[in-house]
Structures are given as C-alpha cells and as structure tokens.
CSV table of C-alpha atoms and ligand atoms in Angstrom, one decimal:
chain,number,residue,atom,x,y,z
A,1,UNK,CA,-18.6,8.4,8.3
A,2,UNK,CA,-17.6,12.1,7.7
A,3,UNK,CA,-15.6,11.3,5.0
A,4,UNK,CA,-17.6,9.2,3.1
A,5,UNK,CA,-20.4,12.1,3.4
A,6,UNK,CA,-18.2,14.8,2.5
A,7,UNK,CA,-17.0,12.3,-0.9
A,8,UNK,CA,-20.8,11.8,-1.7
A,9,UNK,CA,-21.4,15.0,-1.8
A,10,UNK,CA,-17.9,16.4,-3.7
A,11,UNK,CA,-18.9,13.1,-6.1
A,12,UNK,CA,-22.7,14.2,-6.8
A,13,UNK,CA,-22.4,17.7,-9.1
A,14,UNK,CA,-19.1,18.8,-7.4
A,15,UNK,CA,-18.1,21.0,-3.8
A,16,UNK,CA,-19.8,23.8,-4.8
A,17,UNK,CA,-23.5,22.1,-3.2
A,18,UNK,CA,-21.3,21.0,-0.3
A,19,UNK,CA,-21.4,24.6,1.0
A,20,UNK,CA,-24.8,24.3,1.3
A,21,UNK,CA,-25.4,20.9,2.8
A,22,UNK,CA,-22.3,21.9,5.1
A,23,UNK,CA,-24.8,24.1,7.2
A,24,UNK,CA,-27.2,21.3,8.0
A,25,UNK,CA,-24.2,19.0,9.3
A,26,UNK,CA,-22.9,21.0,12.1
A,27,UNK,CA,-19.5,19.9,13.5
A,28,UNK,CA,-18.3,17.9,10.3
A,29,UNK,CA,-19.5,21.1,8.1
A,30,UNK,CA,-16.9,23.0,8.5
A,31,UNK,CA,-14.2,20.4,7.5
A,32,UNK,CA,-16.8,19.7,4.6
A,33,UNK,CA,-16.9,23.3,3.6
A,34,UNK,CA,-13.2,23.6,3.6
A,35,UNK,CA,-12.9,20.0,2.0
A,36,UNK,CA,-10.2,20.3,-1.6
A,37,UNK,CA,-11.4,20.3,-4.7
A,38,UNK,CA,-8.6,18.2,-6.1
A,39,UNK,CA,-6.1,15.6,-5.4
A,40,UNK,CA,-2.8,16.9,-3.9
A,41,UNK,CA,-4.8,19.8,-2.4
A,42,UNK,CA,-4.7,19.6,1.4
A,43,UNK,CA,-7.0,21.2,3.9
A,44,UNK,CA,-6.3,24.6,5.1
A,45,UNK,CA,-3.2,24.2,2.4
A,46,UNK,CA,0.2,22.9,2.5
A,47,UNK,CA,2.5,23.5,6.1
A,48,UNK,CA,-0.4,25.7,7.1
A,49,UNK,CA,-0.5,25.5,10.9
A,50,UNK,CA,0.5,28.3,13.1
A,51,UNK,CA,3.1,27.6,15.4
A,52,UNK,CA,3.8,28.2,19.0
A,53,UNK,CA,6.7,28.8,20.9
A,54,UNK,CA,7.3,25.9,24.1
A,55,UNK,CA,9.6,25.7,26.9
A,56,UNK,CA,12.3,23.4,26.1
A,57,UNK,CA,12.3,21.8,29.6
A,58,UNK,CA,9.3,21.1,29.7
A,59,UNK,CA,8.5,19.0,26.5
A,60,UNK,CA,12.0,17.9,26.8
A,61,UNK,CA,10.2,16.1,30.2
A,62,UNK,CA,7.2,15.5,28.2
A,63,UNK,CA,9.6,14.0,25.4
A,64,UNK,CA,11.3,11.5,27.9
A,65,UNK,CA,7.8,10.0,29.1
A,66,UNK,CA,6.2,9.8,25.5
A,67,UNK,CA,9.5,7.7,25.0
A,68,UNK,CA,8.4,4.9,27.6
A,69,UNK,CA,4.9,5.2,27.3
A,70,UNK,CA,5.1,3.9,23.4
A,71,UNK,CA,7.6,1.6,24.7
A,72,UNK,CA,11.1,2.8,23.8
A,73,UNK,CA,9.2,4.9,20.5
A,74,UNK,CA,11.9,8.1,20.5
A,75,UNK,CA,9.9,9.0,17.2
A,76,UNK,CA,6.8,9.7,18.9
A,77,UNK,CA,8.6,11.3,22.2
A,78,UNK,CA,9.8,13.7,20.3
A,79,UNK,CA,6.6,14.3,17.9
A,80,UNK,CA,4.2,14.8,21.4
A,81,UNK,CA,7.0,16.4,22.8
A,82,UNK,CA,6.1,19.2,20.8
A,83,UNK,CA,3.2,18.7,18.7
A,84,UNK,CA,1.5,17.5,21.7
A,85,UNK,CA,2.1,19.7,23.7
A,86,UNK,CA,1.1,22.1,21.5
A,87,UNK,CA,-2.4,20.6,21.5
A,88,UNK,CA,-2.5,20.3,25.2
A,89,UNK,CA,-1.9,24.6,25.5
A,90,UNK,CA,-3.7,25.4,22.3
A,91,UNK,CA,-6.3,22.3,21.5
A,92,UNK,CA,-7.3,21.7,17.6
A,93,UNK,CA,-5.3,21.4,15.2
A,94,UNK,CA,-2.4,20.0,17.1
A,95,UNK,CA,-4.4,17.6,19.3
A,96,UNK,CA,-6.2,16.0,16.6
A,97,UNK,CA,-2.8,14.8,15.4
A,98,UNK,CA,-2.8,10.9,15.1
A,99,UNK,CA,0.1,10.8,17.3
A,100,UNK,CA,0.6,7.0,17.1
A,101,UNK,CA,1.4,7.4,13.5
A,102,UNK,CA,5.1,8.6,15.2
A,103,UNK,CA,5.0,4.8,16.7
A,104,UNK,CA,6.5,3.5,13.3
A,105,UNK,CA,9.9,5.6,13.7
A,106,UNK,CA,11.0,3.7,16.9
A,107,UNK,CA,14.7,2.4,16.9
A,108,UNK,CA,15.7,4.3,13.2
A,109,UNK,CA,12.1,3.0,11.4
A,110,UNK,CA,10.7,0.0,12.5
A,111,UNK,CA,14.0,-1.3,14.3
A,112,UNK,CA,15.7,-0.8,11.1
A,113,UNK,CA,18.5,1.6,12.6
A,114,UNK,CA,18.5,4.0,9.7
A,115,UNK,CA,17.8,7.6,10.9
A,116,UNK,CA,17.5,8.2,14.9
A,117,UNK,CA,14.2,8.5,15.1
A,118,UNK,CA,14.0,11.2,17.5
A,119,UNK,CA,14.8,13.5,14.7
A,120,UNK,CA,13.0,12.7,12.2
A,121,UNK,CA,9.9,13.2,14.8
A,122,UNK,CA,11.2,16.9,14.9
A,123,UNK,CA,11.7,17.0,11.6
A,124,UNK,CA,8.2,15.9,10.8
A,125,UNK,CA,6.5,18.4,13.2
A,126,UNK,CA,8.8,21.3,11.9
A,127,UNK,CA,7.0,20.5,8.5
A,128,UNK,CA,3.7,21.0,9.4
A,129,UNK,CA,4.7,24.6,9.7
A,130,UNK,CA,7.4,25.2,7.3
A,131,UNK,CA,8.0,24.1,3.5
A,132,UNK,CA,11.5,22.7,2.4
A,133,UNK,CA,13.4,26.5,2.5
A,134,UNK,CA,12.5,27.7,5.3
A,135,UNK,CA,12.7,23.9,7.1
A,136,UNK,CA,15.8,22.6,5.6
A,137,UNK,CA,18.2,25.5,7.2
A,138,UNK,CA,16.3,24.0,10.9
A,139,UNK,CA,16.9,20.5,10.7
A,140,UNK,CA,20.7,21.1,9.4
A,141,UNK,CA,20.7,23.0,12.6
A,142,UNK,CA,19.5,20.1,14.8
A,143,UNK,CA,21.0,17.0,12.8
A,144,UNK,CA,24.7,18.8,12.9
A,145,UNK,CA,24.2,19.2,16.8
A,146,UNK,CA,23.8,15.7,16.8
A,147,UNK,CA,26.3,14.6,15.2
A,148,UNK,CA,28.7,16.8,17.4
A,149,UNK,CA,27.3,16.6,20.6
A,150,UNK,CA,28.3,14.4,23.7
A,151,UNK,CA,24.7,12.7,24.6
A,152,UNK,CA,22.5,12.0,26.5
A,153,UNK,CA,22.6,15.3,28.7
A,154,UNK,CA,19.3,14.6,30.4
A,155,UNK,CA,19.1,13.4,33.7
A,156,UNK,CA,15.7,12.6,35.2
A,157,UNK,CA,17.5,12.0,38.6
A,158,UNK,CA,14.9,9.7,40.6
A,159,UNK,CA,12.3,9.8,38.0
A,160,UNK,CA,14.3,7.9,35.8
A,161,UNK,CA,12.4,5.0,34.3
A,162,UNK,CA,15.0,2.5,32.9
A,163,UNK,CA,18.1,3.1,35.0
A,164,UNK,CA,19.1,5.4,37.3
A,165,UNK,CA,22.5,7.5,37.7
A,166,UNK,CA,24.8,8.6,34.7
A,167,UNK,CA,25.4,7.3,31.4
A,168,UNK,CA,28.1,7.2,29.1
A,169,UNK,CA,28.1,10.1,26.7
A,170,UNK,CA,29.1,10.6,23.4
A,171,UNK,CA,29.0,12.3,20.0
A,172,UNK,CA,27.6,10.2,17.6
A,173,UNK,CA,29.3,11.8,14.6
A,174,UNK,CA,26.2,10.2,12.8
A,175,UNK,CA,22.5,11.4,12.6
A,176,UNK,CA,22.0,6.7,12.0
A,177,UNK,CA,20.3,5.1,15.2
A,178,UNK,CA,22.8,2.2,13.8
A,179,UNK,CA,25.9,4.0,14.4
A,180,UNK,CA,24.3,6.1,17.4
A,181,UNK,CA,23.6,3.0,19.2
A,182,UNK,CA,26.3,0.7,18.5
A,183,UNK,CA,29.4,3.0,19.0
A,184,UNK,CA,27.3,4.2,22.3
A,185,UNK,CA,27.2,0.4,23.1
A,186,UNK,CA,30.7,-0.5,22.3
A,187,UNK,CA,31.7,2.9,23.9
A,188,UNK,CA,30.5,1.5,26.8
A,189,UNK,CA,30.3,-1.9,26.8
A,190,UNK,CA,26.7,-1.8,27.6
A,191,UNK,CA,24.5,-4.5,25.6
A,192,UNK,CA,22.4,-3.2,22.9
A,193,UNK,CA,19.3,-4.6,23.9
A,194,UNK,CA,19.4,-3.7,28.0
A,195,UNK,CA,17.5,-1.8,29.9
A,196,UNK,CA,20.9,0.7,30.1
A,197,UNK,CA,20.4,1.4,26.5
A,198,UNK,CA,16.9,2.4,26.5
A,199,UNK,CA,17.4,4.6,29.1
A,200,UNK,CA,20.0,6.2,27.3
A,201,UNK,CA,17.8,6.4,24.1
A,202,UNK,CA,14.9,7.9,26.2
A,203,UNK,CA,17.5,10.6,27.6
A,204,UNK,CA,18.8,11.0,24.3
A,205,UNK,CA,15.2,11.9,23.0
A,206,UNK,CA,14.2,14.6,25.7
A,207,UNK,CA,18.1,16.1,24.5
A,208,UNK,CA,16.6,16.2,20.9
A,209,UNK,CA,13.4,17.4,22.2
A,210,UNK,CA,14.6,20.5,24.0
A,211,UNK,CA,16.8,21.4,21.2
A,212,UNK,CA,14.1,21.0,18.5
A,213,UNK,CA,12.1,23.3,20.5
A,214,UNK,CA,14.8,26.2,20.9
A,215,UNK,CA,15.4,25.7,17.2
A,216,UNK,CA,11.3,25.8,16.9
A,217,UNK,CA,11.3,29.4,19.2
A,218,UNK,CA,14.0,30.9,17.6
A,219,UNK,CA,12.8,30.2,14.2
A,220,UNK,CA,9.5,31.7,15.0
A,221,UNK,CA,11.5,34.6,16.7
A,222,UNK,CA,13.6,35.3,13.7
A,223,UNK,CA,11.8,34.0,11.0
A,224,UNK,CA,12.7,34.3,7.1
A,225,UNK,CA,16.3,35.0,8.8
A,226,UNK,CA,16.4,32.0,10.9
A,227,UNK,CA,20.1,30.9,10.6
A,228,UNK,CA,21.8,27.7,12.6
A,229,UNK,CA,25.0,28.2,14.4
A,230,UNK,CA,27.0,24.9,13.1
A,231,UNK,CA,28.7,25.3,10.0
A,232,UNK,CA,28.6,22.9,6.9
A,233,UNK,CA,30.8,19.5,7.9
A,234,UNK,CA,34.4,19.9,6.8
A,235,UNK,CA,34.0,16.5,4.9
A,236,UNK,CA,30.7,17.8,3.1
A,237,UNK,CA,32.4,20.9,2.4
A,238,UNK,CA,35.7,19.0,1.0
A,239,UNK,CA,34.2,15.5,-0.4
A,240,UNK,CA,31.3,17.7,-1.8
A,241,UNK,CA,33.9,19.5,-4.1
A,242,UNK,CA,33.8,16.9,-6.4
A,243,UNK,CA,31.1,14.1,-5.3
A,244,UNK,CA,28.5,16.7,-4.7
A,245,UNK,CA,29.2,19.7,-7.4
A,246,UNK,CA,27.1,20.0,-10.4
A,247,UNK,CA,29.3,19.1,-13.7
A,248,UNK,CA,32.0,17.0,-11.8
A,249,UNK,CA,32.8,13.4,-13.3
A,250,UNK,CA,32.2,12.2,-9.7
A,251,UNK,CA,29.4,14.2,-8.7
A,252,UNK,CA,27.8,10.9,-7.5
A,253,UNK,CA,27.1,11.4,-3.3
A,254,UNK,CA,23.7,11.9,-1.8
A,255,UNK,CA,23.0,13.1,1.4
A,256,UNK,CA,24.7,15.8,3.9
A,257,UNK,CA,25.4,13.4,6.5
A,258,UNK,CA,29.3,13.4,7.8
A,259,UNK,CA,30.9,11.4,5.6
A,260,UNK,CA,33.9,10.5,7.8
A,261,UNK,CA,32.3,7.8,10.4
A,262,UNK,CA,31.8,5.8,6.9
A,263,UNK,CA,35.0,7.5,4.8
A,264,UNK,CA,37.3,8.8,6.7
A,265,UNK,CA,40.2,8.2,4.3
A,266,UNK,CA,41.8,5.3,6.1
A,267,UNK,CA,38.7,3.1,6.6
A,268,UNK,CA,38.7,2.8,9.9
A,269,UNK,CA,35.4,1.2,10.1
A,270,UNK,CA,36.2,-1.1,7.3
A,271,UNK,CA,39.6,-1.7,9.1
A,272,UNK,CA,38.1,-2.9,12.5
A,273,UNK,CA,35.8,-5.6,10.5
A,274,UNK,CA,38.7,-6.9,8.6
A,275,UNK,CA,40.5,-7.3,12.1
A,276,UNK,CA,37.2,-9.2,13.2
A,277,UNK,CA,37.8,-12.5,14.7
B,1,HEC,C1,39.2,16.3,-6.2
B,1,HEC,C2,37.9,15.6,-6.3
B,1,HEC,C3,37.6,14.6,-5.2
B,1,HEC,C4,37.5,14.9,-3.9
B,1,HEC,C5,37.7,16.2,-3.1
B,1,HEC,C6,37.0,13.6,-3.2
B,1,HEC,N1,36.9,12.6,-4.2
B,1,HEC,FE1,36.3,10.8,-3.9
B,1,HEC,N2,36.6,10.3,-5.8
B,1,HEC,C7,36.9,11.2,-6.8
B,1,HEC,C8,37.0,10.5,-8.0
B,1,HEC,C9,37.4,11.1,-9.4
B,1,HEC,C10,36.7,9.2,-7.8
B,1,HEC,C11,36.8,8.0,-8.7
B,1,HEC,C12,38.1,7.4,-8.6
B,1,HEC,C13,38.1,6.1,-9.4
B,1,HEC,O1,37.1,5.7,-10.1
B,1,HEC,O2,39.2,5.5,-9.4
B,1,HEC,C14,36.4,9.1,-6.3
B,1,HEC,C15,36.1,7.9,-5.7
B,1,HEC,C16,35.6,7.9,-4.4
B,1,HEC,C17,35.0,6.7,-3.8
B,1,HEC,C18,34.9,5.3,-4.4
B,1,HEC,C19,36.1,4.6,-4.7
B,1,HEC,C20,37.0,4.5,-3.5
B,1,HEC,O3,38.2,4.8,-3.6
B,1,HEC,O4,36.5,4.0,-2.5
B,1,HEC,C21,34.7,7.1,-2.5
B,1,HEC,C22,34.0,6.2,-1.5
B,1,HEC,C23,35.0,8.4,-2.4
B,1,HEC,N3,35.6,8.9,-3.5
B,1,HEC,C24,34.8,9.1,-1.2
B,1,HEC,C25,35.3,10.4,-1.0
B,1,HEC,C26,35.3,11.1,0.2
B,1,HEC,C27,34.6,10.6,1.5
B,1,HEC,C28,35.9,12.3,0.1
B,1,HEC,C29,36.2,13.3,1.1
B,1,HEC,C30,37.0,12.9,2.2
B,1,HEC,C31,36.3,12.4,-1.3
B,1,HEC,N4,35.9,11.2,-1.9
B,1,HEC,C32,36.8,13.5,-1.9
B,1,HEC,C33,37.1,12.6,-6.6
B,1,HEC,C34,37.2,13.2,-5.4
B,2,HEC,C1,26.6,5.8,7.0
B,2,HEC,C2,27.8,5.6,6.2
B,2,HEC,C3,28.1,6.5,5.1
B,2,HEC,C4,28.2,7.9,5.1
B,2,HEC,C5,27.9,8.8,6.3
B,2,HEC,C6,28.6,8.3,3.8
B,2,HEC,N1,28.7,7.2,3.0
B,2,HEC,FE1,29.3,7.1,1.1
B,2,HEC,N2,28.9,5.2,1.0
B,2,HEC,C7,28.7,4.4,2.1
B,2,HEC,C8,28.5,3.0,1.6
B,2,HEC,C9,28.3,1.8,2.5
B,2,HEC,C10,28.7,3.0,0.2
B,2,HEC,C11,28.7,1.8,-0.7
B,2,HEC,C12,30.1,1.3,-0.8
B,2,HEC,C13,30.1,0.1,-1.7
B,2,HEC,O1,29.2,-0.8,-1.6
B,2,HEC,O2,31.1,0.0,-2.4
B,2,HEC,C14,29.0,4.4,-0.1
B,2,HEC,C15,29.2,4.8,-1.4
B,2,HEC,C16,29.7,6.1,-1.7
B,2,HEC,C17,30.2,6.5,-3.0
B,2,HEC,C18,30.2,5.7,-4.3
B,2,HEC,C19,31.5,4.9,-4.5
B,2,HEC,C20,31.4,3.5,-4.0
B,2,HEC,O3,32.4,3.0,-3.4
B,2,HEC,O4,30.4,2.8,-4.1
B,2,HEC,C21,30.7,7.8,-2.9
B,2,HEC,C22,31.4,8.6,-4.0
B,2,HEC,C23,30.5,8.2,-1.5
B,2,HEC,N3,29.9,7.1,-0.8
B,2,HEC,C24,30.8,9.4,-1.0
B,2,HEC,C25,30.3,9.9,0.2
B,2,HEC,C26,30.4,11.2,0.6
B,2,HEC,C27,31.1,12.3,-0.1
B,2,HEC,C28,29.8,11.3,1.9
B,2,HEC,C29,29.6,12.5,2.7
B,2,HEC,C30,28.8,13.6,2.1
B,2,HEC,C31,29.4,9.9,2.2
B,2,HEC,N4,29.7,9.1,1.2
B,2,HEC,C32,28.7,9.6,3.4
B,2,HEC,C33,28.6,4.8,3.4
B,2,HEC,C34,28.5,6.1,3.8
C-alpha cells in the first residue's frame, strides 16, 4: 500500500510534491520523503547502516537456535545471528530486515552444496555496512579460517537440539557445503542426511557466527586499517602466478578458494573416484 502511494506520487510530476504530501501521511512519510529519485538509487544510499559491535557468545547461541528454528537454515542462523540481534538491542533498521530471505541459503543454496551457507549469511550482513574494499579484506578473513579450522567447536552441552556429546572435527580445506559436508561425513562415517549431521551443521554455524562477529567488532574497532590475520593460501599465491596474473597465457582461474582439495597436483580426489567400485 505504501509503496504503491509513494510510486503514484514519484509518477504524477516527480518527488519533489512528495515532500509535501509526505507530511500528511505520517509513519510511511518519512520513507516517502527519503524515497530515490532513480533506479539503482537505494534508500538512505548504498551499505549505509551503522553497525554495532555484539558479543560473540551470545549471537553465536543465538546463531545455533536460528539454525533449527528455520529447520537446519545455517544461512539464516548466521544472518539473525547478527543482524538480528542487532535489531533486538537497537530496533529499526535491523529488525525490519526480511530475515526469511536468509531461508534460501540452507545446505550451500537451496540444497545445492555450493558455498556453506553460514558464510555467505555473514558475508551478506557485513555488506549492509561495508562496500567491496572495505568488505572483501573481512570475508577473506572468515572464509580462510574456514577452510583451516577443525570444526564444529561449539558445544551446547544439554541444550543441544540434534544430538548430544562430541562430534568429529575437522578442517574443511573448502569454504563448499559439498566438500564441508561430505569429507565431515566420510571423516566420520556418519550419514549425510542424519540427525548427527545437522547437529554438526548447527554447531558449525554458531562457530561461523562468533567468528563473523569478532571479525564485525574488530573491524568497527580498527576501521579503514582492518587487516585479517591468515595469509593468502600458498596454492592461490603459487597457482595464481600464472592462472591468476594479468598478461599470462593461462591467466584463466576464478575465485580465491584453496585450489588443492580440487588440484592438488596428484589428483587425489580424482584418484579416489577412479578407485570407485
Ligand atoms: C608457471 C605457470 C603455472 C603455474 C605456477 C601453474 N600452472 Fe596450471 N597451467 C599452466 C599452463 C601454461 C597450463 C596449460 C598447459 C597445457 O595446456 O598443456 C596449465 C594447465 C592447468 C590445468 C588444466 C590442464 C591440466 O593439466 O589439468 C589445471 C587444472 C591447472 N593448470 C591447475 C594449476 C594449479 C592448481 C596450480 C597450482 C598448484 C597451477 N596450475 C600452477 C601454467 C601454470
Ligand atoms: C571446488 C573444486 C575446485 C577448486 C577449489 C578449484 N578448482 Fe579449478 N577446476 C575445478 C573443476 C571441476 C574444473 C573443471 C575441470 C574440467 O572440467 O576439466 C576446474 C578448472 C580449472 C582450470 C581450467 C582447466 C581445466 O582443466 O578445465 C584451471 C586452470 C583451474 N581450474 C585452476 C584452479 C586454480 C588455480 C584454483 C585455485 C585458485 C582452482 N582451480 C580451484 C575444480 C576446482
């Protein structure tokens, strides 16, 4: 209803009457008032929410139930994790966020396995504060942790609500839910589709929670001078020579992902298939 008001108006002899009108409507007038004049032009402008610092235990908690509340959504966990809980210290903007939106990024997209979907809930609420400069140098930070570190960490103890006791851990070596899952799964011969597994993916998104949300405080501590403590992969650093460098006849990779769960010189992964029975 808003909408369509606030487009009449912007259609009939352009914003600058809207300004006017806006007075009269109350509540919507402001939005009205503050509507775009063209397309591309967004409210308030581009990544232009302020953010607050949290307390990574605590949406790392709030991370873990947003998880099974969407059923098994480590998207949206991660997204109310923070973004949520902004809105529930700080109210508008953040809890006017459609939140459910996050829904779609459940097992890598949709049960599609590409990216985990845990991080690219961070990554999403990072860009409602940051553009690409100043957000790119944060999720490096949190994607490379990934990749090297043994997870899940978290432990909910009794208020575990898919299985209780400890889980397998291990580094991914991959920022993919596919090959986050599966070598978890093989790693511990657990099936891919138990109750084990989501328990270990709901874990796995309060871990990515709480380390979005130290990356988040220190960013907003430090901030043009932000800087990650992993370093560049070695196989980015030594593939990207050639398949990543400007000029070079093989300059043909995409992506900063480790290269070596996929190419690791000797196949390995290709190896184990053609060994398939
Ligand atoms: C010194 C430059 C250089 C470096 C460093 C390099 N490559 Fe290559 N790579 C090439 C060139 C040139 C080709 C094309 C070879 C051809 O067409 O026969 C190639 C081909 C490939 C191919 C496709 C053909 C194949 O053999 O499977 C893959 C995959 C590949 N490289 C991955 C990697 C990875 C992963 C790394 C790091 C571990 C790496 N490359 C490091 C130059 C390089
Ligand atoms: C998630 C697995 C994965 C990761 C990680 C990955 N690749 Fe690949 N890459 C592939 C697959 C699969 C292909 C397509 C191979 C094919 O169909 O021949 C490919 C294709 C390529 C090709 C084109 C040559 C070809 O064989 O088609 C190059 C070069 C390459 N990758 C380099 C890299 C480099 C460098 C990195 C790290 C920066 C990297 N890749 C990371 C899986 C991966």
């Amino acid at each position: 209803m808003a909408l369509s008001r606030r487009q009449m108006l912007c259609g009939l002899g352009g914003c600058m009457a809207v300004g006017g009108a806006a007075a009269l409507l109350g509540g919507e007038a402001n939005a009205a008032e503050k509507a775009p004049a063209g397309r591309f032009q967004q409210v308030n402008g581009d990544f232009g929410w302020k953010p607050h610092k949290l307390d990574p235990a605590e949406c790392a908690l709030v991370a873990y139930d947003g998880y099974w509340h969407k059923g098994y959504a480590c998207g949206y966990g991660v997204f109310y994790g923070i973004i949520g809980v902004m809105g529930e210290k700080y109210g508008a903007p953040y809890n006017q966020f459609p939140f459910a939106m996050l829904e779609a990024n459940k097992g890598g997209i949709s049960d599609w396995g590409t990216i985990c979907g845990a991080l690219y809930g961070a990554a999403a609420a990072y860009a409602l504060f940051w553009g690409r400069d100043e957000r790119t140098p944060m999720v490096n930070e949190l994607y490379r942790w990934y990749e090297k570190t043994s997870l899940p960490i978290f432990n909910p103890g009794e208020a575990a609500k898919g299985v209780k006791g400890n889980l397998h851990q291990n580094a991914s070596g991959s920022v993919l839910c596919h090959i986050s899952v599966s070598k978890w799964c093989y790693a511990s011969q657990t099936e891919a589709t138990s109750k084990a597994r989501n328990e270990r993916c709901g874990r796995l998104t309060a871990d990515v929670c709480r380390k979005a949300v130290e990356i988040l405080n220190a960013k907003i501590e430090q901030g043009k001078d932000f800087k990650g403590v992993f370093a560049k992969q070695d196989s980015v650093k030594a593939c990207g020579e050639c398949h990543q460098t400007k000029g070079n006849e093989a300059n043909w990779a995409k992506g900063v992902m480790d290269c070596t769960p996929c190419h690791d010189g000797r196949s390995a992964l290709m190896n184990k298939f053609k060994d398939h029975p």
